[in-house]
Amino acid sequence: MITRLSQLFLRTLRDDPADAEVPSHKLLVRAGYVRRIAPGVYSWLPLGLRVLREVERVVREEMNAIGAQEILLPALLPREPYESTKRWTEYGDALFRLKDRKGADYLLGPTHEELFALMVKGEYNSYKDLPVMLYQIQTKYRDEERPRAGILRGREFVMKDSYSFDLDDDGLEKSYHAHREAYQRIFARLSVKYVIVAATSGAMGGSASEEFLAESPVGEDTYVRCVESGYAANVEAVVTPAPAPLPVDGLPDAVVHDTPDTPTIATLVEWANGALGREVIAADTLKNILVKLRYPDGKTELLGIGVPGDREIDEKRLGASVEPAEFELITEADFAANPFLAKGYVGPKALLDNGIRYLVDPRVVTGTSWITGADAPGKHVVGLVAGRDFTPDGTIEAAEVRDGDPSPDGAGPLVAARGIEIGHIFQLGYKYTDTFNVDVLGENGKPVRLIQGSYGVGVSRLVAVIAEQQHDEKGLRWPAEVAPFDVHVVIANKDDAARAGAESLAAELDAAGLSVVLDDRKASPGVKFKDSELIGVPLVVVVGRGWAEGNAEIRDRFTGESVEVPGSEVVARVQALRAS
Amino acid sequence: MITRLSQLFLRTLRDDPADAEVPSHKLLVRAGYVRRIAPGVYSWLPLGLRVLREVERVVREEMNAIGAQEILLPALLPREPYESTKRWTEYGDALFRLKDRKGADYLLGPTHEELFALMVKGEYNSYKDLPVMLYQIQTKYRDEERPRAGILRGREFVMKDSYSFDLDDDGLEKSYHAHREAYQRIFARLSVKYVIVAATSGAMGGSASEEFLAESPVGEDTYVRCVESGYAANVEAVVTPAPAPLPVDGLPDAVVHDTPDTPTIATLVEWANGALGREVIAADTLKNILVKLRYPDGKTELLGIGVPGDREIDEKRLGASVEPAEFELITEADFAANPFLAKGYVGPKALLDNGIRYLVDPRVVTGTSWITGADAPGKHVVGLVAGRDFTPDGTIEAAEVRDGDPSPDGAGPLVAARGIEIGHIFQLGYKYTDTFNVDVLGENGKPVRLIQGSYGVGVSRLVAVIAEQQHDEKGLRWPAEVAPFDVHVVIANKDDAARAGAESLAAELDAAGLSVVLDDRKASPGVKFKDSELIGVPLVVVVGRGWAEGNAEIRDRFTGESVEVPGSEVVARVQALRAS
């Protein structure tokens, strides 16, 4: 069936929408793909829906190819399962919660780990049933604090989420890698440029969690990569290479100095450069930060963290390091309750002497000598040597990662880049199957607890990501795999012959199994060309002046190249260009 | 791709679920098509999802065929548009309402008239753009007071809703009939037995609203039909044929009687049969009911309704007649405020004399004589003649419709039947376009207000309806158009040759473009046959003992017939059976 622009529910806009900042958002609105209904809540117009369905199709085909089975769970979910896993509260404000007419609590599903675990528990009871991989392509809800960039970060969005259930670690490993490879095929078919980054520091086993990040300057995720080795990781997952310990013998003794009015690193460095008679930089100082950890059981703990004075604390890295606890800044009340803490002049000694856990940056190795707080107002100690004058309780990844820092694999420097999360694969383990006692009868007659994996692809987000990576200054450009149409036929001449020629070409293309949009509107060729560039169908067939000689023009939206071919060759040339 | 039962995420159940009452619910759960998550909220397992997608496909094809364009709106909707049309409150408890993290009000869309009207207003501005028909196949939410029968009446469900926008009544009429015919094609393709009933009394123009009801004893909707003429209507839409007026000359005068302790029709009839010396039946009495109407603007009005004493008030009919007002029963306080009302003895006179609007059943025509209340405790009047002793303010359709009542078209008696609403087409008119000023520039340069139609098909409900109409005592039976698979191949013999034969037959069927499920489980033939009957794929190929002679058996799930054919002929026979 040929789609006619004269009838398509479409109005392209000349101007960027006022609320749009990123190119994909501007273009998807201008080209009539999506419309905003509320913050982070969008409608899909005919063109947008066609692309969304194509992305879904690719995802579905690759999921089916690894033997995953499609099911569909509701978006409206009862509170109880999420209460059991504490996610009802842990999700915080990001969860849409509501009550039904009887006052029962419900939520709009942000992700379905609980329900899939319960589903498998309900259906399966023997090791013979396993392994199983289940998925759904479904509308999800998250009440994002800052929905942004149109469909790039929405509050209602389409996601493919899948879950694997296996009898043992080896099985989980296989399911995880099947997903990893399926995702690589999906993103390759969608022509998405991406990197796979380690998403956790590996404490759970190296490949326990990886993210697929689409490379994009408008991305919200920062990751680092080593050009030399190909290493890539979320900043949370970067392990700081620790230098080798140094000998302590012969190092000068630590000396306490009066350092009035030096509560900051900058003032301390200024004092040291004047008073010590040598060049001192911020990296020579040891900055001690105090945070309060709050554990899921409600208990709290003060924690001291020592980092080189030239580095800030990265809250994401600190947060990942103290999980499952959450951290908060300490208050005046905390200082008051612990009078041994000299605000602005805290040193390792008071912490260690008073039983406060003290963790340091991995660069603070034995034999390094520091200028740091002396635990009294206006006093610092110079030449305090790690491993001689103080022994920390361990190390912590909390300091910022910077461009030029050495890669953990030693291959070269790290560079920072930005990306958009498009996929996440996660060896969940037993968190949910333990909560719900998801057991089957094992081969030996004893129950076996199933081990779960969780895998997600942002389906609607991918529409924006492709737009973001592929657009040019004229508009959208869709890879053939997901284009709303295969061919865009433009009637670029008012005479009846050209119109009839375009109609018959469109019919031929349609008959050849291609999806065709025909611009049969009463508009000028200029308007039509601009719209065809904005809409971004990969191949455009123009029937204009050349038709008098029986020729049409085929334009490649990606390369910008165009060829004039006889009308009789259009279908074959279009097919050849699609195959190339 | 062949689906293997050994790997399919499926467990069939021997017993009916405890909470299931209707056959479709029992069977869809037992055969592993759906699972309950919460009241009225269900998951779709692989088999169920396949059928749901097939129903969607049929609906989509027929909507596209009439030129309707598919878009997709969010389910999470802001309050404002629904506030503008008052539906935010009018929907009452049936609307799922929620707040986002900033406290803004949202709802889960039960139907999208507002949003589509706004969408068209946003995109279109010229008469040249019209007409347009838009639709979506989308998850909808209604907090039903009594969700029941599995997916038959759910709180989260899939619906196709479409909306037409036209320049004038003629256009709306065309869009309406295009939908009407598309719906007829959809339900025919789905093999659904249904009737089309008038859904309103025709006050808005005859065919302003019609419902498609699937015939089913478990239906919640009651409708009446006239076998002789084919007339069918919702009870709300039945127009009572009024008898011809009778002459009043010569009728006896009205006489007031003492009728102590006769506050009910039964006691009154008993008194009359004793006191009047002739046979009196309930239909000779005129029962006067008082209700309080509450209008959308908050104003209230007392309304008197007179119906023959042998008929009850039908609340649905009364409700439809007083729309947009709602009615409620009057209270003791109302009696106290209107002392002229003698409870149990209310007559036409006190109402009419005191300015209370008094509407009567259409059977209360001029010249009919009644026994009715005399507006004083313990007193009735006998021989009160309509048109002589009292003149009502008009008629009202509020009395129950009964089996045997005459059809409005005079063709014969009405009989009552039950149905399940599967479609609704509605000439909405200007309700929403007036609210949002949905105008386009007309041909003459002046704005034209668009006229809207609204049309719905219950997509997920249809899965249950088909199950309900087609099942037998052994299980489900799916029409080929929506079956989860085309062929179900059963390996019914343990020997390797039969297994290999079944595998190769399945591969041949698959290669012929048929969707195949292969029962390759290690279960007894009996278990496999039972499951094949329960699951309900229309054609079952059994590879069993006969395979030793090279024969397989083809069973027709609908007729129960089976034929033994050589293995080499299976594909051709299956295709022939599908085509028949």
CSV table of N, CA and C in Angstrom, one decimal, chain A residues 1 7-11 35 37-39 41-46 49 52-53 60 64 69-78 93-94 96-102 106 108 115 119-120 122-125 132 134 137 141 143-145 155-156, chain B residues 1 7-11 35 37-39 41-46 49 52-53 60 64 69-78 93-94 96-102 106 108 115 119-120 122-125 132 134 137 141 143-145 155-156:
chain,number,residue,atom,x,y,z
A,1,MET,N,0.8,-1.2,0.0
A,1,MET,CA,0.0,0.0,0.0
A,1,MET,C,0.9,1.3,0.0
A,7,GLN,N,-2.3,12.7,2.2
A,7,GLN,CA,-3.3,12.2,3.2
A,7,GLN,C,-2.6,11.8,4.5
A,8,LEU,N,-1.3,11.7,4.6
A,8,LEU,CA,-0.7,11.2,5.8
A,8,LEU,C,-0.9,12.3,6.9
A,9,PHE,N,-1.2,11.8,8.1
A,9,PHE,CA,-1.3,12.7,9.3
A,9,PHE,C,0.0,13.2,9.7
A,10,LEU,N,0.4,14.3,9.0
A,10,LEU,CA,1.8,14.8,9.2
A,10,LEU,C,1.8,16.3,8.9
A,11,ARG,N,2.4,17.0,9.8
A,11,ARG,CA,2.7,18.4,9.5
A,11,ARG,C,4.2,18.6,9.9
A,35,ARG,N,5.1,13.9,19.3
A,35,ARG,CA,4.5,15.1,19.9
A,35,ARG,C,4.5,15.0,21.4
A,37,ILE,N,3.1,15.4,25.1
A,37,ILE,CA,1.8,15.4,25.8
A,37,ILE,C,2.0,16.0,27.2
A,38,ALA,N,3.0,15.6,27.8
A,38,ALA,CA,3.4,16.1,29.2
A,38,ALA,C,4.9,15.9,29.3
A,39,PRO,N,5.5,16.4,30.4
A,39,PRO,CA,6.9,16.3,30.5
A,39,PRO,C,7.3,14.8,30.5
A,41,VAL,N,6.5,12.6,28.4
A,41,VAL,CA,5.4,11.7,27.9
A,41,VAL,C,5.0,12.2,26.5
A,42,TYR,N,5.2,11.3,25.5
A,42,TYR,CA,5.1,11.6,24.1
A,42,TYR,C,4.1,10.7,23.3
A,43,SER,N,3.5,11.3,22.3
A,43,SER,CA,2.8,10.5,21.3
A,43,SER,C,3.6,10.2,20.1
A,44,TRP,N,3.3,9.1,19.5
A,44,TRP,CA,4.0,8.7,18.3
A,44,TRP,C,3.1,8.9,17.1
A,45,LEU,N,3.5,9.8,16.2
A,45,LEU,CA,2.7,10.0,15.0
A,45,LEU,C,3.0,8.9,14.0
A,46,PRO,N,2.4,8.8,12.8
A,46,PRO,CA,2.6,7.7,11.9
A,46,PRO,C,4.0,7.4,11.6
A,49,LEU,N,5.8,6.0,14.7
A,49,LEU,CA,5.4,4.7,15.1
A,49,LEU,C,6.0,3.7,14.2
A,52,LEU,N,9.5,3.1,15.3
A,52,LEU,CA,9.5,2.4,16.6
A,52,LEU,C,9.2,0.9,16.4
A,53,ARG,N,8.3,0.6,15.5
A,53,ARG,CA,7.9,-0.8,15.2
A,53,ARG,C,9.0,-1.6,14.5
A,60,ARG,N,13.1,-8.0,18.5
A,60,ARG,CA,12.3,-9.3,18.6
A,60,ARG,C,13.0,-10.4,17.9
A,64,ASN,N,14.4,-13.7,19.7
A,64,ASN,CA,13.9,-15.1,19.3
A,64,ASN,C,15.0,-16.0,18.8
A,69,GLN,N,11.8,-16.4,24.8
A,69,GLN,CA,10.4,-16.5,24.5
A,69,GLN,C,9.6,-15.2,24.9
A,70,GLU,N,8.8,-14.7,24.0
A,70,GLU,CA,8.1,-13.4,24.3
A,70,GLU,C,6.8,-13.7,25.1
A,71,ILE,N,6.7,-12.9,26.2
A,71,ILE,CA,5.4,-12.9,26.9
A,71,ILE,C,5.1,-11.4,27.2
A,72,LEU,N,4.0,-11.1,27.8
A,72,LEU,CA,3.7,-9.7,28.1
A,72,LEU,C,3.1,-9.6,29.5
A,73,LEU,N,3.7,-8.9,30.3
A,73,LEU,CA,3.2,-8.7,31.7
A,73,LEU,C,2.5,-7.3,31.7
A,74,PRO,N,1.7,-7.2,32.7
A,74,PRO,CA,1.0,-5.9,32.9
A,74,PRO,C,2.0,-4.8,33.3
A,75,ALA,N,1.6,-3.5,33.0
A,75,ALA,CA,2.3,-2.4,33.5
A,75,ALA,C,1.8,-2.0,34.9
A,76,LEU,N,0.5,-2.3,35.1
A,76,LEU,CA,-0.1,-2.0,36.4
A,76,LEU,C,0.2,-3.1,37.4
A,77,LEU,N,0.9,-2.9,38.4
A,77,LEU,CA,1.4,-4.0,39.2
A,77,LEU,C,1.1,-3.8,40.7
A,78,PRO,N,0.8,-4.9,41.4
A,78,PRO,CA,0.5,-4.8,42.8
A,78,PRO,C,1.7,-4.5,43.6
A,93,ASP,N,11.2,8.4,44.6
A,93,ASP,CA,10.3,9.2,43.8
A,93,ASP,C,10.2,8.7,42.4
A,94,ALA,N,11.1,7.9,41.9
A,94,ALA,CA,11.1,7.5,40.5
A,94,ALA,C,10.0,6.5,40.2
A,96,PHE,N,6.1,5.5,39.9
A,96,PHE,CA,4.8,6.0,39.9
A,96,PHE,C,3.9,5.1,40.8
A,97,ARG,N,3.3,5.6,41.9
A,97,ARG,CA,2.5,4.8,42.7
A,97,ARG,C,1.1,5.3,42.7
A,98,LEU,N,0.1,4.4,42.8
A,98,LEU,CA,-1.3,4.8,42.8
A,98,LEU,C,-2.1,3.8,43.6
A,99,LYS,N,-3.3,4.2,43.9
A,99,LYS,CA,-4.3,3.3,44.6
A,99,LYS,C,-5.4,3.0,43.8
A,100,ASP,N,-6.0,1.8,43.9
A,100,ASP,CA,-7.2,1.5,43.2
A,100,ASP,C,-8.4,2.0,44.0
A,101,ARG,N,-9.6,1.7,43.5
A,101,ARG,CA,-10.8,2.2,44.2
A,101,ARG,C,-11.0,1.6,45.5
A,102,LYS,N,-10.4,0.5,45.8
A,102,LYS,CA,-10.5,-0.1,47.1
A,102,LYS,C,-9.4,0.3,48.1
A,106,TYR,N,-0.8,0.1,44.1
A,106,TYR,CA,-0.2,-0.3,42.9
A,106,TYR,C,0.9,0.5,42.4
A,108,LEU,N,3.3,1.6,38.6
A,108,LEU,CA,3.5,1.4,37.2
A,108,LEU,C,4.9,0.8,37.0
A,115,LEU,N,8.3,-9.9,39.0
A,115,LEU,CA,7.2,-10.6,38.4
A,115,LEU,C,7.6,-11.8,37.6
A,119,MET,N,6.7,-15.6,38.1
A,119,MET,CA,6.1,-16.3,36.9
A,119,MET,C,6.8,-17.6,36.7
A,120,VAL,N,8.1,-17.6,36.8
A,120,VAL,CA,8.8,-18.9,36.6
A,120,VAL,C,8.5,-19.9,37.8
A,122,GLY,N,5.8,-20.0,39.4
A,122,GLY,CA,4.5,-20.5,39.2
A,122,GLY,C,4.3,-21.6,38.2
A,123,GLU,N,5.2,-21.6,37.1
A,123,GLU,CA,5.0,-22.5,36.0
A,123,GLU,C,5.9,-23.7,36.1
A,124,TYR,N,7.1,-23.5,36.6
A,124,TYR,CA,8.1,-24.6,36.5
A,124,TYR,C,8.4,-25.2,37.8
A,125,ASN,N,8.7,-26.5,37.8
A,125,ASN,CA,9.1,-27.1,39.1
A,125,ASN,C,10.1,-28.2,38.9
A,132,VAL,N,15.6,-21.2,31.0
A,132,VAL,CA,14.6,-20.5,30.3
A,132,VAL,C,14.9,-19.0,30.2
A,134,LEU,N,13.0,-15.4,29.1
A,134,LEU,CA,11.7,-14.8,28.8
A,134,LEU,C,12.0,-13.3,28.5
A,137,ILE,N,8.4,-6.9,25.2
A,137,ILE,CA,8.6,-5.5,24.7
A,137,ILE,C,7.4,-4.7,25.2
A,141,TYR,N,7.4,2.7,33.0
A,141,TYR,CA,7.2,4.0,33.6
A,141,TYR,C,8.2,4.3,34.7
A,143,ASP,N,9.3,7.9,37.0
A,143,ASP,CA,9.1,9.3,37.2
A,143,ASP,C,10.4,10.0,37.3
A,144,GLU,N,11.1,10.2,36.2
A,144,GLU,CA,12.4,10.8,36.2
A,144,GLU,C,12.3,12.2,36.8
A,145,GLU,N,13.4,12.5,37.5
A,145,GLU,CA,13.4,13.9,38.1
A,145,GLU,C,13.5,14.9,37.0
A,155,ARG,N,9.3,9.5,30.6
A,155,ARG,CA,8.7,8.9,31.8
A,155,ARG,C,7.8,7.7,31.4
A,156,GLU,N,7.3,7.7,30.2
A,156,GLU,CA,6.7,6.6,29.6
A,156,GLU,C,7.5,6.2,28.4
B,1,MET,N,10.3,-21.0,12.0
B,1,MET,CA,10.8,-21.6,13.2
B,1,MET,C,9.8,-22.5,13.9
B,7,GLN,N,10.2,-27.1,25.0
B,7,GLN,CA,10.9,-25.8,25.4
B,7,GLN,C,10.0,-24.7,25.7
B,8,LEU,N,8.8,-24.8,25.2
B,8,LEU,CA,7.8,-23.7,25.3
B,8,LEU,C,7.5,-23.4,26.8
B,9,PHE,N,7.5,-22.1,27.1
B,9,PHE,CA,7.2,-21.7,28.5
B,9,PHE,C,5.7,-21.9,28.7
B,10,LEU,N,5.3,-23.1,29.1
B,10,LEU,CA,3.9,-23.5,29.2
B,10,LEU,C,3.8,-24.6,30.2
B,11,ARG,N,2.8,-24.5,31.0
B,11,ARG,CA,2.4,-25.6,31.8
B,11,ARG,C,0.9,-25.6,31.8
B,35,ARG,N,-2.2,-15.5,32.8
B,35,ARG,CA,-2.1,-15.7,34.3
B,35,ARG,C,-2.5,-14.5,35.0
B,37,ILE,N,-2.4,-11.6,37.7
B,37,ILE,CA,-1.4,-10.9,38.5
B,37,ILE,C,-2.0,-10.1,39.7
B,38,ALA,N,-3.2,-9.6,39.4
B,38,ALA,CA,-4.0,-8.9,40.4
B,38,ALA,C,-5.4,-8.9,39.9
B,39,PRO,N,-6.4,-8.5,40.7
B,39,PRO,CA,-7.8,-8.5,40.2
B,39,PRO,C,-7.9,-7.7,38.8
B,41,VAL,N,-6.1,-7.9,36.2
B,41,VAL,CA,-4.8,-7.6,35.7
B,41,VAL,C,-4.1,-8.9,35.3
B,42,TYR,N,-3.8,-9.1,34.1
B,42,TYR,CA,-3.3,-10.4,33.6
B,42,TYR,C,-2.0,-10.3,32.8
B,43,SER,N,-1.2,-11.4,32.9
B,43,SER,CA,-0.1,-11.6,32.0
B,43,SER,C,-0.5,-12.5,30.8
B,44,TRP,N,0.2,-12.2,29.7
B,44,TRP,CA,0.0,-13.0,28.5
B,44,TRP,C,1.2,-14.0,28.4
B,45,LEU,N,1.0,-15.2,28.5
B,45,LEU,CA,2.1,-16.2,28.2
B,45,LEU,C,2.2,-16.4,26.7
B,46,PRO,N,3.2,-17.2,26.3
B,46,PRO,CA,3.5,-17.2,24.8
B,46,PRO,C,2.3,-17.5,24.0
B,49,LEU,N,-0.2,-14.6,24.0
B,49,LEU,CA,0.3,-13.4,23.3
B,49,LEU,C,0.2,-13.6,21.8
B,52,LEU,N,-3.4,-12.9,20.9
B,52,LEU,CA,-3.6,-11.5,21.0
B,52,LEU,C,-3.0,-10.7,19.8
B,53,ARG,N,-1.8,-11.1,19.4
B,53,ARG,CA,-1.2,-10.4,18.2
B,53,ARG,C,-1.9,-10.7,16.9
B,60,ARG,N,-5.9,-4.3,12.7
B,60,ARG,CA,-5.1,-3.3,12.1
B,60,ARG,C,-5.3,-3.4,10.6
B,64,ASN,N,-6.6,-0.2,8.5
B,64,ASN,CA,-5.8,0.4,7.4
B,64,ASN,C,-6.6,0.4,6.1
B,69,GLN,N,-5.4,5.9,10.0
B,69,GLN,CA,-3.9,5.9,10.2
B,69,GLN,C,-3.6,5.6,11.7
B,70,GLU,N,-2.6,4.7,11.8
B,70,GLU,CA,-2.2,4.3,13.2
B,70,GLU,C,-1.2,5.3,13.8
B,71,ILE,N,-1.5,5.7,15.0
B,71,ILE,CA,-0.6,6.4,15.8
B,71,ILE,C,-0.6,5.8,17.2
B,72,LEU,N,0.1,6.3,18.2
B,72,LEU,CA,0.1,5.7,19.5
B,72,LEU,C,0.3,6.9,20.5
B,73,LEU,N,-0.7,7.0,21.3
B,73,LEU,CA,-0.7,8.0,22.4
B,73,LEU,C,-0.3,7.3,23.7
B,74,PRO,N,0.2,8.2,24.6
B,74,PRO,CA,0.6,7.6,25.9
B,74,PRO,C,-0.7,7.1,26.7
B,75,ALA,N,-0.4,6.2,27.7
B,75,ALA,CA,-1.5,5.8,28.6
B,75,ALA,C,-1.5,6.7,29.8
B,76,LEU,N,-0.3,7.3,30.1
B,76,LEU,CA,-0.2,8.2,31.3
B,76,LEU,C,-0.5,9.6,30.7
B,77,LEU,N,-1.6,10.1,31.2
B,77,LEU,CA,-2.1,11.4,30.7
B,77,LEU,C,-2.3,12.5,31.7
B,78,PRO,N,-2.0,13.7,31.3
B,78,PRO,CA,-2.2,14.8,32.3
B,78,PRO,C,-3.7,15.1,32.5
B,93,ASP,N,-15.0,6.6,40.2
B,93,ASP,CA,-14.0,5.7,40.7
B,93,ASP,C,-13.4,4.8,39.6
B,94,ALA,N,-13.9,4.8,38.4
B,94,ALA,CA,-13.4,4.0,37.3
B,94,ALA,C,-12.1,4.5,36.8
B,96,PHE,N,-8.3,5.5,37.0
B,96,PHE,CA,-7.0,5.4,37.9
B,96,PHE,C,-6.4,6.8,37.8
B,97,ARG,N,-6.3,7.4,39.0
B,97,ARG,CA,-5.6,8.7,39.1
B,97,ARG,C,-4.3,8.5,39.9
B,98,LEU,N,-3.3,9.4,39.6
B,98,LEU,CA,-2.1,9.4,40.3
B,98,LEU,C,-1.4,10.7,40.2
B,99,LYS,N,-0.4,10.9,41.1
B,99,LYS,CA,0.3,12.1,41.1
B,99,LYS,C,1.8,11.8,40.7
B,100,ASP,N,2.4,12.8,40.1
B,100,ASP,CA,3.9,12.5,39.8
B,100,ASP,C,4.7,13.1,41.0
B,101,ARG,N,6.0,13.1,40.9
B,101,ARG,CA,6.8,13.5,42.0
B,101,ARG,C,6.7,14.9,42.4
B,102,LYS,N,6.2,15.7,41.4
B,102,LYS,CA,6.0,17.1,41.7
B,102,LYS,C,4.5,17.4,42.1
B,106,TYR,N,-2.2,13.1,37.2
B,106,TYR,CA,-2.3,12.3,36.0
B,106,TYR,C,-3.4,11.2,36.1
B,108,LEU,N,-4.6,7.3,34.1
B,108,LEU,CA,-4.3,6.2,33.1
B,108,LEU,C,-5.5,6.2,32.2
B,115,LEU,N,-7.5,13.7,23.8
B,115,LEU,CA,-6.2,13.8,23.2
B,115,LEU,C,-6.2,13.8,21.7
B,119,MET,N,-4.9,16.6,19.3
B,119,MET,CA,-3.8,16.2,18.4
B,119,MET,C,-4.2,16.8,17.0
B,120,VAL,N,-5.4,16.6,16.6
B,120,VAL,CA,-5.9,17.1,15.3
B,120,VAL,C,-5.8,18.6,15.2
B,122,GLY,N,-3.7,20.4,16.8
B,122,GLY,CA,-2.3,20.8,16.8
B,122,GLY,C,-1.7,20.6,15.4
B,123,GLU,N,-2.2,19.7,14.6
B,123,GLU,CA,-1.5,19.4,13.4
B,123,GLU,C,-2.2,20.0,12.2
B,124,TYR,N,-3.5,20.1,12.2
B,124,TYR,CA,-4.2,20.5,11.0
B,124,TYR,C,-4.9,21.9,11.2
B,125,ASN,N,-4.9,22.6,10.1
B,125,ASN,CA,-5.6,23.9,10.1
B,125,ASN,C,-6.3,24.3,8.9
B,132,VAL,N,-10.1,13.0,8.4
B,132,VAL,CA,-9.0,12.2,8.8
B,132,VAL,C,-9.6,11.2,9.8
B,134,LEU,N,-8.0,8.5,12.6
B,134,LEU,CA,-6.8,8.0,13.4
B,134,LEU,C,-7.2,6.9,14.3
B,137,ILE,N,-3.8,1.0,18.8
B,137,ILE,CA,-4.1,-0.2,19.5
B,137,ILE,C,-3.2,-0.1,20.7
B,141,TYR,N,-6.8,1.5,30.7
B,141,TYR,CA,-7.0,1.3,32.1
B,141,TYR,C,-8.4,1.7,32.6
B,143,ASP,N,-10.7,1.2,36.3
B,143,ASP,CA,-10.7,0.6,37.6
B,143,ASP,C,-12.2,0.1,37.8
B,144,GLU,N,-12.5,-1.0,37.1
B,144,GLU,CA,-13.8,-1.6,37.2
B,144,GLU,C,-14.1,-2.0,38.6
B,145,GLU,N,-15.4,-1.8,39.0
B,145,GLU,CA,-15.8,-2.1,40.3
B,145,GLU,C,-15.7,-3.6,40.5
B,155,ARG,N,-9.0,-4.7,34.2
B,155,ARG,CA,-8.7,-3.3,34.5
B,155,ARG,C,-7.6,-2.8,33.7
B,156,GLU,N,-6.7,-3.7,33.2
B,156,GLU,CA,-5.7,-3.3,32.2
B,156,GLU,C,-6.0,-4.1,30.9
